[in-house]
Amino acid sequence: MTLQEAHALQRRELISLRAENKRLQKQASVLFPNEEKEALERRIRHLENTIKTLEFKHSESRKLHLSRINSLVSTNRRLLDEVESLQSQVSSLINENEYNLKRAEIAEKEVALLNGTNKRLEKKLNTNFENSSLPSSALPFRKRVPNSRKPTGKKPGGQPGHKAYEAVRLTPTKEPVHIPVPDSISNNPDCYPTGKQIVKQLVDIQVIVNVTDFIADEYRNRKTGSRIHAPFPAGLTNKVNYGPSVKAFAFLLNNYYNVSIQKTKQCISDMTKGVVDLSAGTISNLSSEFSTSTESERAKIFSLLIHSNVLYSDATVSNVNGTRKAVILCTDKEHVLYQHLEHKGHDGLTKTPVENHKGTLVHDHDKSYYSYGSNHQECIAHVLRYLIGAQENEPHLKWHKQMHALLQKMIHIRKKTKNGIPKEKVNALIQRYESILLLAEEEYTEHPPGKEYMDGYNLQKRLRAYQDSHLYFLSHPEVDPTNNISERELRKFKRKQKQAVVLRSNTGGQHICDALTIIETARTQNKNVYDTVEKAFAK
C-alpha cells in the first residue's frame, strides 16, 4: 500500500467516525439515559482521541509522503539529466561505431588481401623440386633427400642385393716383377713352398705423343713457273695439324665433360709435358667441325625417331645473349636427338620428329603435343609432385594422399609385371582412380578452393579430363609411366649451359645439341663414346 492510499483510507475513516459521532450525539439527546450518555461520551472521547491520533499519524504520513515525493522528483530530475547525458553519449558512440565499422570493413579487406598474399608467398617458399615441376638445380641449397632404406653398417657397394664389383685383370704389357723371398721365410725350417703364386697387378696409363711428318717433293713448271707437289691426305691443310685422337679428347673435355676451353688447353699441355699446346681457337672450332662431320648420322637419328613406336619428348630453356631460346629433346631409349630452336610449342615441335610421329608420345602436360601422335602418356612423376604440393597447401582434404598412394601403387605394379597387367587388375585400379576423383569433387564442394591456391582443384579437373592419357601405361607395357628419361637427358644440356653461363649465338647452342645427340646416342647403345667421337673426326 502506497502513502497516498493510506492517507485516503485514514481520511475516509475519520469522516465516517465524525458522522457516527454526530449521529450518536443526536440519539443520546433523545433516546439514551445519562449512564448510557456518559458511556457514549466516553466512547466519543475515546473516538476523538483515536481521531486525533489518526490525524497525527495522517499528518506525519503526509509529511513523509511529501518528503519522499520531493526526493523522487529530485531523483527523477537527476535521472532525466543522466538520461540526456547518456543519450548524447549513445549518439556519440553510434557515430563512433559507424566509423569503426567502416574501418573494420577496410581492415577486413586488407586482412583478406594480406592473407591471400601471405598464402601465395608461403606457396612460393614451400615450392621445390619435390612438390612442383621445378628442377632440382633451382634449389642449390636444398635439404637432404629422405631415404627410406635402413642403414646396414656396410660400406657403399656392399649393400644386400648388390652384385659385388671386382676390378678385371688385364693382359700384362711388361715383364712381370718377381718379389724375392725374405730371409725370415726362406731360412725358417717350419716354412715350405706350396707351389702357388699370388699375383697382384699395377695398372697405369701413359700418354705418348705420335708425330708424323708427311713429305712431298716439290716440282716447278718451266713454262708457267708454277710450283706443284703430290696431294696431301685429307685434313692436312696447315703446317701443323692435329689428329682425330687429340681432337676427340679436347672435344669431349670441352663439350661433354664441361671443362672450359682454357682448362682443356692446359690439361692436354700438362699431360703431354708441354709438347701438344692447342690454341683456344682450335678447341673452339672443334664443335663446328664435329657438327659438319656428323650431319648424316643426325639425319638418320631424326628419321628413326619418326618411325619409333614410343617417343619420349621434353623441352627446356636456353640462354643466348640474355634471350630465351628452346631446346627440345626426343628419344626412343636407343636414339637421342637434341635440337636448339627459337620457340617451344607448335613452332618448335613442327621442326622435330614429333610432327610426323604416328605412335605414342610420352610428355609432360603440354597441350601442344596432343596435336601430334596417335596416343599419349603424361608423366606421372610430375603428377606425384603436384599431389605433394596440394597436400601441403590443403591439409584438410584427403583425396591428394589417396591419389598419391594409388599412382605409386600403379607404377609399382607396372614395374613388377613386365608382360602387362591383367585386365581385371587394370579395371580395378581405374575404378579406384575414379572413386578418388569423386571424393575430390565432394571435398571441394564442401570446402571450395580459395583464389590464392587453385592448383589442387585444377589438378583434380585435369586428372579427370585427361584420365586416358594418365593411365595409358596400365594397358600398354611398352610405355613408361614417366618421362624421366627425357628429363635426365636434358640435364646434360643444362649442365653445359651452367658451365657456359650464356651462349653467344644460336649456332653455338646447336653445336652443343649436335654433340650431345651423337654422344648420348652412343652411350644409350653401350658404345665407346671416345671411339665414336674419334671416328667422327677421322672422316
Coordinates of C-alpha atoms in Angstrom, one line a residue:
M1 CA 0.0 0.0 0.0
T2 CA 1.3 3.4 -1.0
L3 CA 1.3 6.5 1.2
Q4 CA -1.4 8.1 -0.9
E5 CA -3.7 5.1 -0.5
A6 CA -3.0 5.0 3.3
H7 CA -3.8 8.7 3.5
A8 CA -7.1 8.3 1.6
L9 CA -8.1 5.3 3.9
Q10 CA -7.5 7.3 7.1
R11 CA -9.5 10.3 5.8
R12 CA -12.4 8.0 5.0
E13 CA -12.3 6.5 8.5
L14 CA -12.1 10.0 10.0
I15 CA -15.1 11.2 8.1
S16 CA -17.0 8.0 9.0
L17 CA -16.2 8.5 12.7
R18 CA -17.3 12.1 12.7
A19 CA -20.6 11.2 11.1
E20 CA -21.1 8.4 13.6
N21 CA -20.3 10.8 16.4
K22 CA -23.0 13.3 15.3
R23 CA -25.5 10.5 14.9
L24 CA -24.8 9.2 18.4
Q25 CA -25.0 12.6 19.9
K26 CA -28.4 13.1 18.3
Q27 CA -29.6 9.8 19.6
A28 CA -28.2 10.3 23.0
S29 CA -30.1 13.6 23.5
V30 CA -33.4 11.9 22.8
L31 CA -33.2 8.2 23.4
F32 CA -30.4 7.4 25.9
P33 CA -30.3 7.9 29.7
N34 CA -27.4 9.6 31.5
E35 CA -25.5 6.4 32.1
E36 CA -25.6 5.5 28.6
K37 CA -25.0 9.0 27.6
E38 CA -21.9 9.1 29.8
A39 CA -20.8 5.8 28.3
L40 CA -21.4 7.2 24.9
E41 CA -19.5 10.4 25.7
R42 CA -16.6 8.3 26.9
R43 CA -16.9 6.4 23.7
I44 CA -16.9 9.7 21.9
R45 CA -13.9 11.0 23.7
H46 CA -12.1 7.7 23.0
L47 CA -13.0 8.1 19.4
E48 CA -11.9 11.7 19.4
N49 CA -8.6 10.7 20.9
T50 CA -8.4 8.0 18.3
I51 CA -9.2 10.5 15.6
K52 CA -6.5 12.9 16.9
T53 CA -4.1 10.0 16.9
L54 CA -5.0 9.1 13.4
E55 CA -4.9 12.7 12.3
F56 CA -1.4 13.0 13.8
K57 CA -0.4 9.8 12.0
H58 CA -2.0 11.1 8.8
S59 CA -0.1 14.3 9.1
E60 CA 3.1 12.5 9.8
S61 CA 2.5 10.1 6.9
R62 CA 1.6 13.0 4.6
K63 CA 4.9 14.8 5.6
L64 CA 6.8 11.6 5.0
H65 CA 4.9 11.1 1.7
L66 CA 5.7 14.6 0.6
S67 CA 9.3 14.3 1.5
R68 CA 9.5 11.0 -0.4
I69 CA 7.7 12.6 -3.4
N70 CA 10.2 15.5 -3.3
S71 CA 13.1 13.0 -3.1
L72 CA 11.6 11.1 -6.0
V73 CA 11.1 14.3 -8.0
S74 CA 14.8 15.3 -7.5
T75 CA 15.9 11.8 -8.3
N76 CA 13.7 11.8 -11.4
R77 CA 15.3 15.1 -12.5
R78 CA 18.7 13.7 -11.8
L79 CA 17.9 10.6 -13.8
L80 CA 16.5 12.7 -16.6
D81 CA 19.7 14.6 -16.7
E82 CA 21.6 11.4 -16.7
V83 CA 19.4 10.0 -19.5
E84 CA 20.1 13.1 -21.6
S85 CA 23.8 12.7 -20.9
L86 CA 23.6 9.0 -21.8
Q87 CA 21.6 9.8 -24.9
S88 CA 24.3 12.2 -26.1
Q89 CA 26.9 9.6 -25.2
V90 CA 24.9 6.9 -27.1
S91 CA 24.7 9.2 -30.1
S92 CA 28.4 9.8 -30.0
L93 CA 29.1 6.1 -29.6
I94 CA 26.8 5.3 -32.5
N95 CA 28.7 7.6 -34.7
E96 CA 32.0 6.2 -33.5
N97 CA 30.7 2.7 -34.0
E98 CA 29.7 3.5 -37.6
Y99 CA 33.2 4.9 -38.2
N100 CA 34.7 1.8 -36.6
L101 CA 32.5 -0.4 -38.7
K102 CA 33.8 1.3 -41.9
R103 CA 37.4 1.0 -40.7
A104 CA 36.7 -2.7 -39.8
E105 CA 35.4 -3.3 -43.3
I106 CA 38.5 -1.7 -44.8
A107 CA 40.7 -3.7 -42.3
E108 CA 38.9 -6.9 -43.2
K109 CA 39.6 -6.3 -46.9
E110 CA 43.2 -5.5 -46.1
V111 CA 43.5 -8.6 -43.9
A112 CA 41.9 -10.8 -46.7
L113 CA 44.4 -9.3 -49.2
L114 CA 47.3 -9.8 -46.9
N115 CA 46.2 -13.4 -46.1
G116 CA 46.0 -14.1 -49.8
T117 CA 49.4 -12.5 -50.4
N118 CA 50.8 -14.5 -47.4
K119 CA 49.4 -17.7 -48.7
R120 CA 50.8 -17.1 -52.2
L121 CA 54.2 -16.3 -50.6
E122 CA 54.1 -19.4 -48.5
K123 CA 53.3 -21.4 -51.6
K124 CA 56.3 -19.9 -53.3
L125 CA 58.6 -20.5 -50.3
N126 CA 57.4 -24.1 -50.0
T127 CA 57.6 -24.9 -53.7
N128 CA 60.6 -27.0 -54.6
F129 CA 61.6 -29.9 -56.9
E130 CA 59.7 -32.4 -54.6
N131 CA 56.2 -30.8 -55.0
S132 CA 56.3 -29.0 -58.3
S133 CA 57.8 -29.0 -61.8
L134 CA 60.9 -27.0 -60.6
P135 CA 64.2 -28.8 -61.4
S136 CA 66.4 -29.8 -58.5
S137 CA 69.1 -27.4 -59.8
A138 CA 66.8 -24.4 -59.0
L139 CA 67.4 -25.1 -55.3
P140 CA 71.2 -25.5 -54.8
F141 CA 71.0 -25.4 -51.0
R142 CA 68.1 -27.9 -50.7
K143 CA 67.6 -30.1 -47.8
R144 CA 68.8 -33.7 -47.7
V145 CA 66.6 -36.0 -49.7
P146 CA 64.9 -38.5 -47.3
N147 CA 65.9 -42.2 -47.7
S148 CA 63.6 -45.0 -46.5
R149 CA 66.4 -47.6 -46.6
K150 CA 67.6 -48.8 -43.2
P151 CA 71.4 -48.5 -42.6
T152 CA 73.2 -51.8 -42.8
G153 CA 76.6 -50.6 -41.5
K154 CA 78.3 -51.8 -44.6
K155 CA 80.4 -49.6 -47.0
P156 CA 78.9 -48.2 -50.2
G157 CA 78.8 -51.0 -52.8
G158 CA 78.5 -53.8 -50.2
Q159 CA 74.8 -53.5 -49.6
P160 CA 72.5 -56.6 -49.6
G161 CA 71.2 -57.4 -53.1
H162 CA 74.1 -55.6 -54.9
K163 CA 76.4 -57.6 -57.1
A164 CA 80.0 -57.4 -55.9
Y165 CA 82.3 -55.5 -58.2
E166 CA 85.9 -56.6 -58.7
A167 CA 88.5 -55.0 -61.0
V168 CA 89.1 -57.1 -64.1
R169 CA 92.6 -58.4 -64.6
L170 CA 94.3 -57.1 -67.7
T171 CA 96.9 -58.6 -70.0
P172 CA 100.4 -57.6 -68.9
T173 CA 102.3 -55.3 -71.2
K174 CA 105.6 -55.6 -69.4
E175 CA 107.7 -58.4 -68.0
P176 CA 106.5 -59.5 -64.5
V177 CA 108.4 -58.4 -61.4
H178 CA 109.2 -61.3 -59.1
I179 CA 109.5 -60.3 -55.5
P180 CA 112.4 -62.1 -53.7
V181 CA 111.6 -64.3 -50.7
P182 CA 112.7 -62.7 -47.4
D183 CA 115.3 -64.4 -45.4
S184 CA 112.9 -64.7 -42.4
I185 CA 110.8 -67.1 -44.6
S186 CA 113.5 -68.9 -46.6
N187 CA 115.6 -69.7 -43.6
N188 CA 112.7 -70.8 -41.5
P189 CA 112.7 -74.6 -41.3
D190 CA 108.9 -74.5 -40.5
C191 CA 108.1 -72.9 -43.8
Y192 CA 107.9 -74.7 -47.2
P193 CA 106.7 -73.7 -50.6
T194 CA 103.1 -74.6 -51.6
G195 CA 103.6 -74.3 -55.4
K196 CA 101.2 -71.5 -55.8
Q197 CA 101.8 -67.9 -56.6
I198 CA 100.0 -64.7 -55.6
V199 CA 99.7 -62.2 -58.4
K200 CA 98.7 -58.5 -57.9
Q201 CA 98.6 -56.1 -60.9
L202 CA 99.5 -52.5 -61.1
V203 CA 97.6 -50.7 -63.9
D204 CA 98.8 -47.3 -65.1
I205 CA 98.4 -45.2 -68.2
Q206 CA 101.0 -43.3 -70.2
V207 CA 100.4 -40.5 -72.7
I208 CA 102.6 -40.9 -75.8
V209 CA 102.7 -38.2 -78.5
N210 CA 103.0 -39.6 -82.0
V211 CA 104.2 -37.1 -84.6
T212 CA 104.3 -38.0 -88.3
D213 CA 105.8 -35.8 -91.0
F214 CA 104.3 -36.1 -94.4
I215 CA 106.8 -35.1 -97.1
A216 CA 106.0 -34.3 -100.7
D217 CA 108.7 -33.4 -103.3
E218 CA 108.0 -30.1 -104.9
Y219 CA 108.2 -29.5 -108.7
R220 CA 108.3 -26.4 -110.8
N221 CA 106.8 -25.9 -114.2
R222 CA 109.4 -24.5 -116.6
K223 CA 106.8 -22.9 -118.8
T224 CA 104.4 -21.5 -116.3
G225 CA 106.7 -21.2 -113.3
S226 CA 104.0 -22.7 -111.0
R227 CA 105.0 -25.0 -108.1
I228 CA 103.3 -28.4 -107.8
H229 CA 103.5 -31.4 -105.5
A230 CA 101.7 -34.6 -104.7
P231 CA 98.4 -34.0 -102.8
F232 CA 98.5 -34.5 -99.0
P233 CA 95.9 -36.7 -97.2
A234 CA 92.6 -35.1 -96.3
G235 CA 92.8 -32.9 -93.2
L236 CA 96.4 -31.9 -93.7
T237 CA 95.8 -28.2 -94.6
N238 CA 98.2 -26.4 -92.2
K239 CA 101.8 -26.8 -91.4
V240 CA 100.9 -28.4 -88.1
N241 CA 97.7 -30.5 -87.9
Y242 CA 96.1 -32.5 -85.1
G243 CA 94.9 -36.0 -85.5
P244 CA 91.4 -37.4 -84.5
S245 CA 92.6 -38.7 -81.2
V246 CA 93.7 -35.2 -80.0
K247 CA 90.6 -33.6 -81.4
A248 CA 88.3 -36.2 -79.8
F249 CA 89.9 -35.8 -76.4
A250 CA 89.8 -32.0 -76.5
F251 CA 86.2 -32.0 -77.9
L252 CA 84.9 -34.4 -75.1
L253 CA 86.6 -32.4 -72.4
N254 CA 85.0 -29.1 -73.5
N255 CA 81.6 -30.3 -74.8
Y256 CA 80.7 -33.3 -72.8
Y257 CA 82.7 -33.1 -69.6
N258 CA 82.1 -29.4 -69.4
V259 CA 85.7 -28.3 -69.0
S260 CA 86.4 -24.7 -70.1
I261 CA 88.5 -24.1 -73.2
Q262 CA 91.4 -22.7 -71.3
K263 CA 91.5 -25.6 -68.8
T264 CA 91.1 -28.1 -71.7
K265 CA 94.2 -26.4 -73.3
Q266 CA 96.1 -26.6 -70.0
C267 CA 95.1 -30.2 -69.4
I268 CA 96.4 -31.5 -72.7
S269 CA 99.6 -29.5 -72.4
D270 CA 100.3 -30.8 -68.9
M271 CA 99.5 -34.4 -69.9
T272 CA 102.0 -34.2 -72.8
K273 CA 104.7 -32.3 -70.8
G274 CA 104.0 -29.2 -72.9
V275 CA 104.6 -30.9 -76.3
V276 CA 101.0 -30.5 -77.5
D277 CA 99.8 -27.0 -77.0
L278 CA 96.5 -26.4 -78.7
S279 CA 95.2 -22.9 -79.2
A280 CA 91.9 -21.7 -77.8
G281 CA 90.6 -21.1 -81.4
T282 CA 91.4 -24.7 -82.4
I283 CA 89.5 -26.1 -79.5
S284 CA 86.5 -23.7 -80.1
N285 CA 86.3 -24.7 -83.8
L286 CA 86.1 -28.4 -83.0
S287 CA 82.3 -28.1 -82.3
S288 CA 81.7 -26.7 -85.8
E289 CA 83.9 -29.4 -87.4
F290 CA 82.1 -32.2 -85.4
S291 CA 78.6 -30.9 -86.4
T292 CA 79.6 -30.9 -90.0
S293 CA 81.1 -34.4 -90.0
T294 CA 78.1 -36.0 -88.2
E295 CA 75.3 -34.3 -90.2
S296 CA 74.3 -37.5 -92.0
E297 CA 74.2 -39.5 -88.7
R298 CA 71.9 -37.0 -87.1
A299 CA 69.6 -37.1 -90.1
K300 CA 69.4 -40.8 -89.7
I301 CA 68.6 -40.5 -86.0
F302 CA 65.9 -38.0 -86.9
S303 CA 64.3 -40.5 -89.3
L304 CA 64.5 -43.4 -86.9
L305 CA 62.8 -41.4 -84.2
I306 CA 59.9 -40.5 -86.5
H307 CA 59.2 -44.2 -87.1
S308 CA 59.6 -45.4 -83.5
N309 CA 56.7 -46.9 -81.7
V310 CA 57.1 -44.8 -78.5
L311 CA 58.7 -41.4 -78.5
Y312 CA 59.7 -39.5 -75.3
S313 CA 60.0 -35.8 -75.6
D314 CA 60.6 -32.8 -73.3
A315 CA 61.9 -29.2 -73.6
T316 CA 64.0 -26.8 -71.6
V317 CA 65.2 -23.2 -71.9
S318 CA 68.4 -22.0 -73.3
N319 CA 70.0 -18.6 -72.8
V320 CA 71.5 -16.9 -75.8
N321 CA 72.8 -13.4 -75.1
G322 CA 70.1 -12.9 -72.5
T323 CA 67.3 -14.1 -74.8
R324 CA 65.3 -17.2 -74.0
K325 CA 65.5 -20.0 -76.6
A326 CA 64.3 -23.6 -76.5
V327 CA 65.9 -27.0 -76.5
I328 CA 63.6 -29.8 -77.5
L329 CA 64.7 -33.4 -76.9
C330 CA 63.3 -36.6 -78.4
T331 CA 64.3 -40.1 -77.6
D332 CA 63.1 -43.7 -78.0
K333 CA 65.6 -45.1 -75.4
E334 CA 68.0 -46.1 -78.2
H335 CA 68.5 -42.8 -80.0
V336 CA 68.6 -39.3 -78.6
L337 CA 68.1 -36.1 -80.6
Y338 CA 68.7 -32.5 -79.2
Q339 CA 67.5 -29.5 -81.2
H340 CA 68.2 -25.9 -80.4
L341 CA 65.1 -23.9 -81.6
E342 CA 63.6 -20.4 -81.3
H343 CA 60.4 -21.4 -79.5
K344 CA 58.6 -24.3 -77.8
G345 CA 55.1 -25.2 -78.6
H346 CA 53.9 -25.8 -82.1
D347 CA 56.6 -23.5 -83.6
G348 CA 59.2 -25.8 -82.2
L349 CA 57.5 -29.2 -82.5
T350 CA 57.0 -28.8 -86.2
K351 CA 60.8 -28.9 -86.6
T352 CA 61.2 -32.1 -84.6
P353 CA 60.3 -35.8 -85.1
V354 CA 57.1 -35.2 -83.1
E355 CA 55.4 -33.6 -86.1
N356 CA 55.3 -36.7 -88.2
H357 CA 55.3 -39.3 -85.5
K358 CA 52.3 -41.7 -85.6
G359 CA 52.9 -43.7 -82.5
T360 CA 52.6 -43.0 -78.7
L361 CA 54.0 -39.7 -77.3
V362 CA 55.2 -39.6 -73.7
H363 CA 55.4 -36.0 -72.5
D364 CA 54.6 -33.5 -69.7
H365 CA 51.2 -31.7 -69.6
D366 CA 52.0 -29.6 -72.6
K367 CA 48.8 -29.4 -74.7
S368 CA 50.8 -28.8 -77.9
Y369 CA 51.7 -32.5 -78.0
Y370 CA 48.1 -33.5 -78.3
S371 CA 48.1 -32.2 -81.9
Y372 CA 50.5 -35.0 -82.8
G373 CA 50.8 -38.7 -82.4
S374 CA 48.1 -41.3 -82.1
N375 CA 48.2 -41.9 -78.3
H376 CA 49.6 -40.1 -75.3
Q377 CA 51.0 -40.8 -71.9
E378 CA 51.5 -37.9 -69.5
C379 CA 54.4 -38.0 -67.0
I380 CA 53.1 -39.4 -63.7
A381 CA 56.2 -38.2 -61.8
H382 CA 55.0 -34.6 -62.3
V383 CA 51.6 -35.5 -61.1
L384 CA 53.0 -37.1 -57.9
R385 CA 55.0 -33.9 -57.2
Y386 CA 51.9 -31.8 -57.8
L387 CA 49.9 -34.0 -55.4
I388 CA 52.6 -33.5 -52.7
G389 CA 52.2 -29.7 -53.1
A390 CA 48.4 -30.0 -52.9
Q391 CA 48.7 -32.0 -49.6
E392 CA 50.9 -29.3 -48.1
N393 CA 48.6 -26.4 -49.1
E394 CA 45.3 -28.2 -48.4
P395 CA 45.9 -30.4 -45.3
H396 CA 42.2 -30.5 -44.5
L397 CA 41.5 -32.6 -47.7
K398 CA 42.1 -36.3 -48.1
W399 CA 41.9 -37.1 -51.8
H400 CA 45.5 -35.9 -52.5
K401 CA 47.1 -38.5 -50.3
Q402 CA 44.9 -41.3 -51.6
M403 CA 45.6 -40.4 -55.2
H404 CA 49.3 -40.2 -54.5
A405 CA 49.3 -43.7 -52.9
L406 CA 47.3 -45.1 -55.8
L407 CA 49.6 -43.8 -58.5
Q408 CA 52.6 -45.0 -56.7
K409 CA 50.9 -48.4 -56.4
M410 CA 50.2 -48.4 -60.2
I411 CA 53.8 -47.7 -61.0
H412 CA 55.0 -50.4 -58.6
I413 CA 52.6 -53.0 -60.2
R414 CA 53.7 -51.9 -63.7
K415 CA 57.4 -52.4 -62.8
K416 CA 56.7 -55.9 -61.4
T417 CA 54.6 -57.1 -64.3
K418 CA 56.9 -56.7 -67.3
N419 CA 54.5 -58.6 -69.6
G420 CA 51.5 -56.4 -68.8
I421 CA 48.9 -56.1 -66.0
P422 CA 45.9 -58.4 -66.2
K423 CA 42.8 -56.7 -67.5
E424 CA 40.8 -57.3 -64.3
K425 CA 43.5 -55.6 -62.2
V426 CA 43.6 -52.7 -64.6
N427 CA 39.8 -52.2 -64.3
A428 CA 40.0 -52.3 -60.5
L429 CA 42.8 -49.7 -60.5
I430 CA 40.7 -47.5 -62.8
Q431 CA 37.7 -47.8 -60.6
R432 CA 39.7 -46.8 -57.6
Y433 CA 41.1 -43.8 -59.6
E434 CA 37.6 -42.6 -60.5
S435 CA 36.3 -43.1 -56.9
I436 CA 39.1 -40.8 -55.6
L437 CA 38.2 -38.2 -58.1
L438 CA 34.6 -38.4 -56.9
L439 CA 35.9 -37.9 -53.3
A440 CA 37.8 -34.8 -54.5
E441 CA 34.7 -33.4 -56.1
E442 CA 32.8 -33.8 -52.8
E443 CA 35.6 -32.3 -50.7
Y444 CA 35.8 -29.2 -53.0
T445 CA 32.0 -28.8 -52.8
E446 CA 32.2 -28.8 -49.0
H447 CA 35.4 -26.8 -48.9
P448 CA 35.6 -24.5 -52.0
P449 CA 39.1 -23.6 -53.0
G450 CA 40.4 -20.0 -52.5
K451 CA 41.7 -17.9 -55.3
E452 CA 45.1 -17.9 -53.6
Y453 CA 45.5 -21.6 -54.2
M454 CA 43.7 -23.2 -57.1
D455 CA 46.4 -25.8 -58.0
G456 CA 44.8 -28.7 -56.2
Y457 CA 41.3 -28.0 -57.6
N458 CA 42.7 -27.6 -61.2
L459 CA 44.8 -30.8 -60.7
Q460 CA 41.7 -32.9 -60.0
K461 CA 40.0 -31.4 -63.0
R462 CA 43.0 -32.2 -65.2
L463 CA 43.2 -35.8 -63.8
R464 CA 39.6 -36.3 -64.8
A465 CA 39.8 -34.6 -68.2
Y466 CA 43.0 -36.4 -69.2
Q467 CA 42.3 -39.7 -67.5
D468 CA 43.1 -41.9 -70.5
S469 CA 46.4 -40.1 -71.1
H470 CA 47.4 -40.6 -67.4
L471 CA 46.5 -44.3 -67.2
Y472 CA 47.6 -45.3 -70.7
F473 CA 50.6 -47.2 -69.4
L474 CA 48.5 -49.6 -67.4
S475 CA 47.3 -51.5 -70.5
H476 CA 50.5 -50.9 -72.6
P477 CA 53.6 -52.4 -71.0
E478 CA 55.9 -50.9 -73.7
V479 CA 55.2 -47.4 -72.5
D480 CA 56.8 -46.0 -69.3
P481 CA 54.6 -44.2 -66.8
T482 CA 57.0 -41.3 -66.5
N483 CA 59.0 -39.1 -68.9
N484 CA 62.1 -39.3 -66.6
I485 CA 64.3 -40.4 -69.4
S486 CA 63.8 -37.2 -71.3
E487 CA 64.4 -35.1 -68.2
R488 CA 67.6 -37.0 -67.4
E489 CA 68.9 -36.4 -70.9
L490 CA 68.1 -32.7 -70.8
R491 CA 70.2 -32.3 -67.7
K492 CA 73.2 -32.8 -69.8
F493 CA 72.5 -29.6 -71.7
K494 CA 71.6 -27.7 -68.6
R495 CA 75.0 -28.6 -67.1
K496 CA 76.7 -27.3 -70.2
Q497 CA 74.5 -24.2 -70.0
K498 CA 75.6 -23.6 -66.4
Q499 CA 79.3 -24.1 -67.3
A500 CA 79.0 -21.7 -70.3
V501 CA 76.7 -19.3 -68.3
V502 CA 75.4 -17.7 -71.5
L503 CA 75.7 -18.8 -75.2
R504 CA 76.9 -16.3 -77.7
S505 CA 74.8 -17.4 -80.7
N506 CA 72.2 -19.9 -81.8
T507 CA 74.8 -21.7 -83.8
G508 CA 76.8 -22.3 -80.6
G509 CA 73.7 -23.8 -78.9
Q510 CA 73.0 -26.0 -81.9
H511 CA 76.6 -27.3 -81.9
I512 CA 76.2 -28.3 -78.3
C513 CA 73.0 -30.1 -79.2
D514 CA 74.7 -31.8 -82.2
A515 CA 77.5 -33.1 -79.9
L516 CA 75.1 -34.4 -77.3
T517 CA 73.0 -36.1 -79.9
I518 CA 75.8 -38.2 -81.1
I519 CA 77.4 -38.8 -77.7
E520 CA 74.2 -39.7 -75.9
T521 CA 73.0 -41.9 -78.7
A522 CA 76.3 -43.8 -78.5
R523 CA 76.0 -44.0 -74.7
T524 CA 72.5 -45.4 -74.8
Q525 CA 73.7 -48.1 -77.3
N526 CA 76.6 -49.0 -75.0
K527 CA 79.2 -47.8 -77.5
N528 CA 82.5 -46.3 -76.5
V529 CA 81.9 -42.6 -76.5
Y530 CA 85.6 -41.7 -77.2
D531 CA 85.8 -44.1 -80.2
T532 CA 82.6 -42.7 -81.6
V533 CA 83.9 -39.1 -81.4
E534 CA 87.3 -40.1 -82.8
K535 CA 85.6 -41.8 -85.7
A536 CA 83.7 -38.7 -86.5
F537 CA 86.9 -36.6 -86.6
A538 CA 88.7 -39.2 -88.7
K539 CA 86.3 -38.7 -91.6

